[in-house]
């Protein structure tokens, strides 16, 4: 029987599960996944770590749920850098250390993902990780190459509108990919980190709710790196955070897309990077009088409140569209409010908030 590896169904699981499961299974390991997020998992995460964002609390809950299962190792990678000159939120770097502090946790397999140190076809870190399972370097190399191929295919299918778990568990045939597109009267951008967009428990199944309200959804995962990089050239300063880049890039892309009626920003309470990114997006949408709604998720978010806000937003968009009532602001101010300093600044993209925060 193969070595059993426990993978928490949280955070970057939604971006990299196919890569890691392909790699480990290629080396003969068995993957044990934590259950879908539920109340028990959330509560145990909240008890484990108090002063952090909701997705990290959820992650800790998943780790603890795996501790009760028969696994040989937990897998907690340390994401340091996945692309040149950009870095993920520091919490991704600290996860292995945070997990170590939890009582009764199985030993963890760690690997540092740091593109600055990658040399050669297979990074040395992957050989080091692979040697837990085999001393055959060719087997490790083959597993790594297959993992890369599957990751590329995953990204392409995400761009076509599939959701991560549909791809991970082959719930759709490649020839009949079901996308988030549907015949609808409204087209909405849903912008945020993958763990906020696709964890149906913490976002209260927002995609299904919006579709039931008649909206076609475009998520931030449906853009290619080329599209994101192209639109980011408008910024006066480069974005430092890898995942923030995707958030702001997709929001700015949709800003210029007249077929999109508005965007919904899905952010977590106590998320430092998002507090800056969302501010930049909100300013840009206000300046150009494009509708947006920001939903902040935390463990106290109530489903009724989310539904009410979504319904009000959708109704507003429908009225703007059908009756040409474009004077209606969707963010609480009259769009022609003369004393609004933001609206006076014109359509320039402003990164001064990020500058100020970094400097002090
Ligand atoms: S980016 Fe924000 S939500 Fe994600 S782990 Fe960091 S602080 Fe939490």
PDB file of C-alpha atoms in Angstrom, residues 39-314:
ATOM      1  CA  UNK A  39     -19.316  24.263  10.151  1.00  0.00           C
ATOM      2  CA  UNK A  40     -17.206  21.868  12.196  1.00  0.00           C
ATOM      3  CA  UNK A  41     -14.098  22.518  10.117  1.00  0.00           C
ATOM      4  CA  UNK A  42     -14.622  26.265  10.299  1.00  0.00           C
ATOM      5  CA  UNK A  43     -15.135  26.204  14.070  1.00  0.00           C
ATOM      6  CA  UNK A  44     -12.047  24.101  14.684  1.00  0.00           C
ATOM      7  CA  UNK A  45      -9.990  26.502  12.520  1.00  0.00           C
ATOM      8  CA  UNK A  46     -11.324  29.503  14.431  1.00  0.00           C
ATOM      9  CA  UNK A  47     -10.313  27.877  17.717  1.00  0.00           C
ATOM     10  CA  UNK A  48      -6.830  27.073  16.370  1.00  0.00           C
ATOM     11  CA  UNK A  49      -5.945  30.573  15.120  1.00  0.00           C
ATOM     12  CA  UNK A  50      -7.766  33.710  16.105  1.00  0.00           C
ATOM     13  CA  UNK A  51      -6.026  36.735  14.638  1.00  0.00           C
ATOM     14  CA  UNK A  52      -6.001  35.980  10.943  1.00  0.00           C
ATOM     15  CA  UNK A  53      -8.107  36.011   7.800  1.00  0.00           C
ATOM     16  CA  UNK A  54     -11.003  33.628   7.202  1.00  0.00           C
ATOM     17  CA  UNK A  55      -9.248  31.455   4.545  1.00  0.00           C
ATOM     18  CA  UNK A  56      -6.333  30.707   6.900  1.00  0.00           C
ATOM     19  CA  UNK A  57      -8.752  29.783   9.693  1.00  0.00           C
ATOM     20  CA  UNK A  58     -10.536  27.468   7.274  1.00  0.00           C
ATOM     21  CA  UNK A  59      -7.185  25.968   6.255  1.00  0.00           C
ATOM     22  CA  UNK A  60      -6.331  25.220   9.885  1.00  0.00           C
ATOM     23  CA  UNK A  61      -9.707  23.526  10.311  1.00  0.00           C
ATOM     24  CA  UNK A  62      -8.966  21.296   7.313  1.00  0.00           C
ATOM     25  CA  UNK A  63      -5.548  20.404   8.702  1.00  0.00           C
ATOM     26  CA  UNK A  64      -7.137  19.336  11.980  1.00  0.00           C
ATOM     27  CA  UNK A  65      -9.768  17.275  10.211  1.00  0.00           C
ATOM     28  CA  UNK A  66      -6.961  15.327   8.502  1.00  0.00           C
ATOM     29  CA  UNK A  67      -5.293  14.658  11.851  1.00  0.00           C
ATOM     30  CA  UNK A  68      -8.173  12.307  12.645  1.00  0.00           C
ATOM     31  CA  UNK A  69      -7.590  10.261   9.511  1.00  0.00           C
ATOM     32  CA  UNK A  70      -5.039   7.533   8.911  1.00  0.00           C
ATOM     33  CA  UNK A  71      -2.398   9.391   6.978  1.00  0.00           C
ATOM     34  CA  UNK A  72       1.393   9.148   6.970  1.00  0.00           C
ATOM     35  CA  UNK A  73       2.100  12.777   6.143  1.00  0.00           C
ATOM     36  CA  UNK A  74       0.332  16.079   5.778  1.00  0.00           C
ATOM     37  CA  UNK A  75       1.404  18.050   2.760  1.00  0.00           C
ATOM     38  CA  UNK A  76       1.945  21.745   3.508  1.00  0.00           C
ATOM     39  CA  UNK A  77       4.006  23.460   0.795  1.00  0.00           C
ATOM     40  CA  UNK A  78       5.617  26.817   1.487  1.00  0.00           C
ATOM     41  CA  UNK A  79       4.859  29.168  -1.407  1.00  0.00           C
ATOM     42  CA  UNK A  80       7.612  31.781  -1.517  1.00  0.00           C
ATOM     43  CA  UNK A  81       7.459  32.888  -5.148  1.00  0.00           C
ATOM     44  CA  UNK A  82       5.700  31.481  -8.192  1.00  0.00           C
ATOM     45  CA  UNK A  83       6.696  34.135 -10.720  1.00  0.00           C
ATOM     46  CA  UNK A  84       9.592  36.554 -11.133  1.00  0.00           C
ATOM     47  CA  UNK A  85       9.600  39.642  -8.892  1.00  0.00           C
ATOM     48  CA  UNK A  86       6.242  38.833  -7.322  1.00  0.00           C
ATOM     49  CA  UNK A  87       5.350  37.139  -4.072  1.00  0.00           C
ATOM     50  CA  UNK A  88       2.237  35.664  -2.518  1.00  0.00           C
ATOM     51  CA  UNK A  89       0.802  36.966   0.723  1.00  0.00           C
ATOM     52  CA  UNK A  90       3.280  36.237   3.581  1.00  0.00           C
ATOM     53  CA  UNK A  91       0.739  33.904   5.197  1.00  0.00           C
ATOM     54  CA  UNK A  92       1.475  31.314   2.502  1.00  0.00           C
ATOM     55  CA  UNK A  93       5.110  31.343   3.555  1.00  0.00           C
ATOM     56  CA  UNK A  94       4.237  30.901   7.215  1.00  0.00           C
ATOM     57  CA  UNK A  95       1.722  28.041   6.878  1.00  0.00           C
ATOM     58  CA  UNK A  96       4.172  25.160   7.588  1.00  0.00           C
ATOM     59  CA  UNK A  97       5.291  26.905  10.785  1.00  0.00           C
ATOM     60  CA  UNK A  98       1.726  27.666  11.863  1.00  0.00           C
ATOM     61  CA  UNK A  99       0.672  24.055  11.332  1.00  0.00           C
ATOM     62  CA  UNK A 100       3.580  22.771  13.451  1.00  0.00           C
ATOM     63  CA  UNK A 101       2.087  24.540  16.453  1.00  0.00           C
ATOM     64  CA  UNK A 102      -1.168  22.576  16.284  1.00  0.00           C
ATOM     65  CA  UNK A 103      -1.338  19.696  18.801  1.00  0.00           C
ATOM     66  CA  UNK A 104      -1.653  16.064  17.604  1.00  0.00           C
ATOM     67  CA  UNK A 105      -0.799  16.793  13.974  1.00  0.00           C
ATOM     68  CA  UNK A 106       0.875  14.102  11.802  1.00  0.00           C
ATOM     69  CA  UNK A 107       4.359  14.861  10.416  1.00  0.00           C
ATOM     70  CA  UNK A 108       4.307  17.261   7.504  1.00  0.00           C
ATOM     71  CA  UNK A 109       6.030  17.045   4.142  1.00  0.00           C
ATOM     72  CA  UNK A 110       7.248  20.505   3.221  1.00  0.00           C
ATOM     73  CA  UNK A 111       8.618  21.890   0.013  1.00  0.00           C
ATOM     74  CA  UNK A 112       9.661  25.456  -0.755  1.00  0.00           C
ATOM     75  CA  UNK A 113       8.206  26.769  -3.999  1.00  0.00           C
ATOM     76  CA  UNK A 114      10.592  29.532  -4.916  1.00  0.00           C
ATOM     77  CA  UNK A 115      11.001  30.222  -8.585  1.00  0.00           C
ATOM     78  CA  UNK A 116      14.201  32.177  -7.914  1.00  0.00           C
ATOM     79  CA  UNK A 117      15.911  28.924  -6.933  1.00  0.00           C
ATOM     80  CA  UNK A 118      14.594  26.786  -9.778  1.00  0.00           C
ATOM     81  CA  UNK A 119      17.394  25.584 -11.987  1.00  0.00           C
ATOM     82  CA  UNK A 120      17.311  22.811 -14.583  1.00  0.00           C
ATOM     83  CA  UNK A 121      14.351  20.888 -15.872  1.00  0.00           C
ATOM     84  CA  UNK A 122      13.341  19.543 -12.465  1.00  0.00           C
ATOM     85  CA  UNK A 123      13.924  21.760  -9.414  1.00  0.00           C
ATOM     86  CA  UNK A 124      16.147  20.219  -6.755  1.00  0.00           C
ATOM     87  CA  UNK A 125      13.360  20.700  -4.203  1.00  0.00           C
ATOM     88  CA  UNK A 126      11.154  18.350  -6.200  1.00  0.00           C
ATOM     89  CA  UNK A 127      13.859  15.673  -6.188  1.00  0.00           C
ATOM     90  CA  UNK A 128      14.216  16.132  -2.442  1.00  0.00           C
ATOM     91  CA  UNK A 129      10.458  15.742  -1.986  1.00  0.00           C
ATOM     92  CA  UNK A 130      10.275  12.816  -4.400  1.00  0.00           C
ATOM     93  CA  UNK A 131      12.998  10.890  -2.540  1.00  0.00           C
ATOM     94  CA  UNK A 132      10.515  10.339   0.300  1.00  0.00           C
ATOM     95  CA  UNK A 133       8.804   7.917  -2.118  1.00  0.00           C
ATOM     96  CA  UNK A 134      11.504   6.626  -4.448  1.00  0.00           C
ATOM     97  CA  UNK A 135      15.230   6.807  -5.096  1.00  0.00           C
ATOM     98  CA  UNK A 136      14.635   6.527  -8.823  1.00  0.00           C
ATOM     99  CA  UNK A 137      15.298  10.044 -10.254  1.00  0.00           C
ATOM    100  CA  UNK A 138      13.666   9.123 -13.571  1.00  0.00           C
ATOM    101  CA  UNK A 139      10.434   8.314 -11.824  1.00  0.00           C
ATOM    102  CA  UNK A 140      10.516  11.668 -10.021  1.00  0.00           C
ATOM    103  CA  UNK A 141      11.266  13.452 -13.253  1.00  0.00           C
ATOM    104  CA  UNK A 142       8.404  11.718 -15.067  1.00  0.00           C
ATOM    105  CA  UNK A 143       5.947  12.487 -12.250  1.00  0.00           C
ATOM    106  CA  UNK A 144       7.022  16.132 -12.266  1.00  0.00           C
ATOM    107  CA  UNK A 145       6.634  16.505 -16.028  1.00  0.00           C
ATOM    108  CA  UNK A 146       3.187  14.918 -15.974  1.00  0.00           C
ATOM    109  CA  UNK A 147       2.208  17.214 -13.086  1.00  0.00           C
ATOM    110  CA  UNK A 148       3.272  20.266 -15.123  1.00  0.00           C
ATOM    111  CA  UNK A 149       1.278  19.067 -18.135  1.00  0.00           C
ATOM    112  CA  UNK A 150      -1.831  18.527 -16.050  1.00  0.00           C
ATOM    113  CA  UNK A 151      -1.407  21.931 -14.423  1.00  0.00           C
ATOM    114  CA  UNK A 152      -1.275  23.593 -17.833  1.00  0.00           C
ATOM    115  CA  UNK A 153      -4.396  21.749 -18.924  1.00  0.00           C
ATOM    116  CA  UNK A 154      -6.072  22.757 -15.641  1.00  0.00           C
ATOM    117  CA  UNK A 155      -5.361  26.438 -16.285  1.00  0.00           C
ATOM    118  CA  UNK A 156      -6.709  26.220 -19.825  1.00  0.00           C
ATOM    119  CA  UNK A 157      -9.915  24.608 -18.685  1.00  0.00           C
ATOM    120  CA  UNK A 158     -10.314  27.208 -15.923  1.00  0.00           C
ATOM    121  CA  UNK A 159     -10.021  29.903 -18.593  1.00  0.00           C
ATOM    122  CA  UNK A 160     -12.932  28.229 -20.357  1.00  0.00           C
ATOM    123  CA  UNK A 161     -15.103  28.632 -17.281  1.00  0.00           C
ATOM    124  CA  UNK A 162     -14.913  25.305 -15.487  1.00  0.00           C
ATOM    125  CA  UNK A 163     -14.669  25.215 -11.721  1.00  0.00           C
ATOM    126  CA  UNK A 164     -11.659  23.576 -10.009  1.00  0.00           C
ATOM    127  CA  UNK A 165     -13.387  20.557  -8.525  1.00  0.00           C
ATOM    128  CA  UNK A 166     -15.136  19.774 -11.805  1.00  0.00           C
ATOM    129  CA  UNK A 167     -11.677  19.483 -13.327  1.00  0.00           C
ATOM    130  CA  UNK A 168      -9.975  17.687 -10.409  1.00  0.00           C
ATOM    131  CA  UNK A 169     -12.586  14.964 -10.264  1.00  0.00           C
ATOM    132  CA  UNK A 170     -13.386  14.754 -13.965  1.00  0.00           C
ATOM    133  CA  UNK A 171     -16.970  15.727 -13.505  1.00  0.00           C
ATOM    134  CA  UNK A 172     -17.124  16.985 -17.066  1.00  0.00           C
ATOM    135  CA  UNK A 173     -15.887  15.582 -20.305  1.00  0.00           C
ATOM    136  CA  UNK A 174     -13.239  17.663 -22.073  1.00  0.00           C
ATOM    137  CA  UNK A 175     -15.426  17.770 -25.163  1.00  0.00           C
ATOM    138  CA  UNK A 176     -18.440  19.037 -23.290  1.00  0.00           C
ATOM    139  CA  UNK A 177     -16.944  21.504 -20.850  1.00  0.00           C
ATOM    140  CA  UNK A 178     -19.767  23.254 -19.068  1.00  0.00           C
ATOM    141  CA  UNK A 179     -18.817  26.834 -18.542  1.00  0.00           C
ATOM    142  CA  UNK A 180     -20.178  29.499 -16.249  1.00  0.00           C
ATOM    143  CA  UNK A 181     -21.688  31.121 -19.313  1.00  0.00           C
ATOM    144  CA  UNK A 182     -25.383  30.773 -19.822  1.00  0.00           C
ATOM    145  CA  UNK A 183     -28.198  32.578 -21.571  1.00  0.00           C
ATOM    146  CA  UNK A 184     -28.850  35.469 -19.287  1.00  0.00           C
ATOM    147  CA  UNK A 185     -29.789  39.091 -19.166  1.00  0.00           C
ATOM    148  CA  UNK A 186     -26.817  40.181 -17.105  1.00  0.00           C
ATOM    149  CA  UNK A 187     -23.094  39.528 -17.321  1.00  0.00           C
ATOM    150  CA  UNK A 188     -21.166  39.906 -14.081  1.00  0.00           C
ATOM    151  CA  UNK A 189     -17.525  39.742 -13.093  1.00  0.00           C
ATOM    152  CA  UNK A 190     -16.840  37.784  -9.905  1.00  0.00           C
ATOM    153  CA  UNK A 191     -13.431  38.826  -8.694  1.00  0.00           C
ATOM    154  CA  UNK A 192     -11.344  37.364  -5.897  1.00  0.00           C
ATOM    155  CA  UNK A 193      -8.945  34.664  -4.792  1.00  0.00           C
ATOM    156  CA  UNK A 194      -9.734  31.135  -5.908  1.00  0.00           C
ATOM    157  CA  UNK A 195     -10.382  29.971  -2.326  1.00  0.00           C
ATOM    158  CA  UNK A 196     -12.996  32.704  -1.929  1.00  0.00           C
ATOM    159  CA  UNK A 197     -14.562  32.086  -5.330  1.00  0.00           C
ATOM    160  CA  UNK A 198     -14.786  28.296  -5.160  1.00  0.00           C
ATOM    161  CA  UNK A 199     -15.185  27.280  -1.527  1.00  0.00           C
ATOM    162  CA  UNK A 200     -18.955  27.031  -1.569  1.00  0.00           C
ATOM    163  CA  UNK A 201     -19.238  27.025   2.199  1.00  0.00           C
ATOM    164  CA  UNK A 202     -17.363  30.225   2.926  1.00  0.00           C
ATOM    165  CA  UNK A 203     -18.879  32.121  -0.012  1.00  0.00           C
ATOM    166  CA  UNK A 204     -22.353  30.662   0.609  1.00  0.00           C
ATOM    167  CA  UNK A 205     -22.420  29.225  -2.899  1.00  0.00           C
ATOM    168  CA  UNK A 206     -22.444  32.623  -4.533  1.00  0.00           C
ATOM    169  CA  UNK A 207     -21.923  31.327  -8.081  1.00  0.00           C
ATOM    170  CA  UNK A 208     -25.053  29.201  -7.957  1.00  0.00           C
ATOM    171  CA  UNK A 209     -27.029  32.041  -6.365  1.00  0.00           C
ATOM    172  CA  UNK A 210     -26.009  34.494  -9.074  1.00  0.00           C
ATOM    173  CA  UNK A 211     -26.794  32.007 -11.807  1.00  0.00           C
ATOM    174  CA  UNK A 212     -30.209  31.388 -10.271  1.00  0.00           C
ATOM    175  CA  UNK A 213     -30.747  35.153 -10.341  1.00  0.00           C
ATOM    176  CA  UNK A 214     -30.120  35.042 -14.094  1.00  0.00           C
ATOM    177  CA  UNK A 215     -26.523  36.266 -14.268  1.00  0.00           C
ATOM    178  CA  UNK A 216     -23.737  34.952 -16.441  1.00  0.00           C
ATOM    179  CA  UNK A 217     -20.475  34.912 -14.491  1.00  0.00           C
ATOM    180  CA  UNK A 218     -16.943  35.737 -15.520  1.00  0.00           C
ATOM    181  CA  UNK A 219     -14.477  34.941 -12.737  1.00  0.00           C
ATOM    182  CA  UNK A 220     -10.945  36.221 -12.278  1.00  0.00           C
ATOM    183  CA  UNK A 221      -9.678  32.711 -13.042  1.00  0.00           C
ATOM    184  CA  UNK A 222     -10.974  32.956 -16.608  1.00  0.00           C
ATOM    185  CA  UNK A 223      -8.188  35.248 -17.784  1.00  0.00           C
ATOM    186  CA  UNK A 224      -4.868  34.156 -19.196  1.00  0.00           C
ATOM    187  CA  UNK A 225      -1.558  35.494 -17.858  1.00  0.00           C
ATOM    188  CA  UNK A 226      -1.119  37.348 -21.139  1.00  0.00           C
ATOM    189  CA  UNK A 227      -4.441  39.169 -20.741  1.00  0.00           C
ATOM    190  CA  UNK A 228      -3.689  40.072 -17.121  1.00  0.00           C
ATOM    191  CA  UNK A 229      -0.152  41.277 -17.887  1.00  0.00           C
ATOM    192  CA  UNK A 230      -1.398  43.344 -20.808  1.00  0.00           C
ATOM    193  CA  UNK A 231      -3.976  45.217 -18.771  1.00  0.00           C
ATOM    194  CA  UNK A 232      -1.581  45.786 -15.866  1.00  0.00           C
ATOM    195  CA  UNK A 233       0.580  47.948 -18.091  1.00  0.00           C
ATOM    196  CA  UNK A 234      -1.950  50.688 -17.351  1.00  0.00           C
ATOM    197  CA  UNK A 235      -0.799  50.837 -13.746  1.00  0.00           C
ATOM    198  CA  UNK A 236       1.805  53.371 -12.759  1.00  0.00           C
ATOM    199  CA  UNK A 237       3.495  50.797 -10.568  1.00  0.00           C
ATOM    200  CA  UNK A 238       3.803  47.032 -10.795  1.00  0.00           C
ATOM    201  CA  UNK A 239       1.781  44.888  -8.389  1.00  0.00           C
ATOM    202  CA  UNK A 240       3.947  43.116  -5.845  1.00  0.00           C
ATOM    203  CA  UNK A 241       1.543  40.300  -4.935  1.00  0.00           C
ATOM    204  CA  UNK A 242       1.031  37.330  -7.257  1.00  0.00           C
ATOM    205  CA  UNK A 243      -2.608  36.744  -6.441  1.00  0.00           C
ATOM    206  CA  UNK A 244      -3.385  40.451  -6.075  1.00  0.00           C
ATOM    207  CA  UNK A 245      -2.128  40.862  -9.614  1.00  0.00           C
ATOM    208  CA  UNK A 246      -4.772  38.435 -10.830  1.00  0.00           C
ATOM    209  CA  UNK A 247      -7.488  40.218  -8.850  1.00  0.00           C
ATOM    210  CA  UNK A 248      -6.699  43.719 -10.060  1.00  0.00           C
ATOM    211  CA  UNK A 249      -5.827  42.567 -13.575  1.00  0.00           C
ATOM    212  CA  UNK A 250      -9.155  40.824 -14.099  1.00  0.00           C
ATOM    213  CA  UNK A 251     -11.099  43.735 -12.573  1.00  0.00           C
ATOM    214  CA  UNK A 252      -9.333  46.220 -14.854  1.00  0.00           C
ATOM    215  CA  UNK A 253      -9.852  43.992 -17.858  1.00  0.00           C
ATOM    216  CA  UNK A 254     -13.596  43.974 -17.193  1.00  0.00           C
ATOM    217  CA  UNK A 255     -13.572  47.735 -16.667  1.00  0.00           C
ATOM    218  CA  UNK A 256     -13.035  48.114 -20.416  1.00  0.00           C
ATOM    219  CA  UNK A 257     -15.489  45.375 -21.351  1.00  0.00           C
ATOM    220  CA  UNK A 258     -18.808  47.005 -22.193  1.00  0.00           C
ATOM    221  CA  UNK A 259     -20.560  43.619 -22.265  1.00  0.00           C
ATOM    222  CA  UNK A 260     -20.043  43.277 -18.499  1.00  0.00           C
ATOM    223  CA  UNK A 261     -22.739  45.003 -16.452  1.00  0.00           C
ATOM    224  CA  UNK A 262     -20.841  45.148 -13.177  1.00  0.00           C
ATOM    225  CA  UNK A 263     -18.440  43.312 -10.906  1.00  0.00           C
ATOM    226  CA  UNK A 264     -18.629  41.733  -7.488  1.00  0.00           C
ATOM    227  CA  UNK A 265     -15.470  41.778  -5.389  1.00  0.00           C
ATOM    228  CA  UNK A 266     -15.288  38.865  -2.988  1.00  0.00           C
ATOM    229  CA  UNK A 267     -12.760  39.562  -0.239  1.00  0.00           C
ATOM    230  CA  UNK A 268     -11.946  38.199   3.177  1.00  0.00           C
ATOM    231  CA  UNK A 269     -12.105  40.203   6.345  1.00  0.00           C
ATOM    232  CA  UNK A 270      -8.606  40.939   7.707  1.00  0.00           C
ATOM    233  CA  UNK A 271      -6.905  40.420   4.354  1.00  0.00           C
ATOM    234  CA  UNK A 272      -4.050  42.931   4.215  1.00  0.00           C
ATOM    235  CA  UNK A 273      -3.199  42.667   0.475  1.00  0.00           C
ATOM    236  CA  UNK A 274      -6.856  42.859  -0.566  1.00  0.00           C
ATOM    237  CA  UNK A 275      -7.495  45.996   1.476  1.00  0.00           C
ATOM    238  CA  UNK A 276      -5.131  47.839  -0.887  1.00  0.00           C
ATOM    239  CA  UNK A 277      -6.068  46.050  -4.089  1.00  0.00           C
ATOM    240  CA  UNK A 278      -9.789  46.489  -3.530  1.00  0.00           C
ATOM    241  CA  UNK A 279      -9.324  50.187  -2.833  1.00  0.00           C
ATOM    242  CA  UNK A 280      -7.582  50.616  -6.200  1.00  0.00           C
ATOM    243  CA  UNK A 281     -10.332  48.706  -7.998  1.00  0.00           C
ATOM    244  CA  UNK A 282     -13.111  50.619  -6.277  1.00  0.00           C
ATOM    245  CA  UNK A 283     -11.529  53.952  -7.208  1.00  0.00           C
ATOM    246  CA  UNK A 284     -11.187  52.914 -10.842  1.00  0.00           C
ATOM    247  CA  UNK A 285     -14.813  51.753 -11.016  1.00  0.00           C
ATOM    248  CA  UNK A 286     -16.063  54.936  -9.376  1.00  0.00           C
ATOM    249  CA  UNK A 287     -14.091  57.125 -11.740  1.00  0.00           C
ATOM    250  CA  UNK A 288     -15.520  55.391 -14.769  1.00  0.00           C
ATOM    251  CA  UNK A 289     -19.002  55.082 -13.242  1.00  0.00           C
ATOM    252  CA  UNK A 290     -19.041  51.319 -13.593  1.00  0.00           C
ATOM    253  CA  UNK A 291     -21.109  49.379 -11.028  1.00  0.00           C
ATOM    254  CA  UNK A 292     -19.415  47.260  -8.408  1.00  0.00           C
ATOM    255  CA  UNK A 293     -20.312  45.526  -5.173  1.00  0.00           C
ATOM    256  CA  UNK A 294     -17.802  44.526  -2.509  1.00  0.00           C
ATOM    257  CA  UNK A 295     -18.708  41.556  -0.315  1.00  0.00           C
ATOM    258  CA  UNK A 296     -16.487  40.954   2.692  1.00  0.00           C
ATOM    259  CA  UNK A 297     -16.534  37.381   3.948  1.00  0.00           C
ATOM    260  CA  UNK A 298     -15.897  36.416   7.541  1.00  0.00           C
ATOM    261  CA  UNK A 299     -17.065  33.709   9.892  1.00  0.00           C
ATOM    262  CA  UNK A 300     -20.023  35.857  10.949  1.00  0.00           C
ATOM    263  CA  UNK A 301     -21.338  36.464   7.419  1.00  0.00           C
ATOM    264  CA  UNK A 302     -25.012  35.532   7.263  1.00  0.00           C
ATOM    265  CA  UNK A 303     -26.515  33.968   4.164  1.00  0.00           C
ATOM    266  CA  UNK A 304     -29.636  36.141   4.362  1.00  0.00           C
ATOM    267  CA  UNK A 305     -27.567  39.322   4.334  1.00  0.00           C
ATOM    268  CA  UNK A 306     -25.532  38.175   1.320  1.00  0.00           C
ATOM    269  CA  UNK A 307     -28.676  37.228  -0.631  1.00  0.00           C
ATOM    270  CA  UNK A 308     -30.276  40.591   0.116  1.00  0.00           C
ATOM    271  CA  UNK A 309     -27.235  42.498  -1.106  1.00  0.00           C
ATOM    272  CA  UNK A 310     -26.941  40.375  -4.237  1.00  0.00           C
ATOM    273  CA  UNK A 311     -30.624  40.787  -5.049  1.00  0.00           C
ATOM    274  CA  UNK A 312     -30.422  44.553  -4.570  1.00  0.00           C
ATOM    275  CA  UNK A 313     -27.326  44.755  -6.781  1.00  0.00           C
ATOM    276  CA  UNK A 314     -28.869  42.640  -9.532  1.00  0.00           C
TER     277      UNK A 314
END
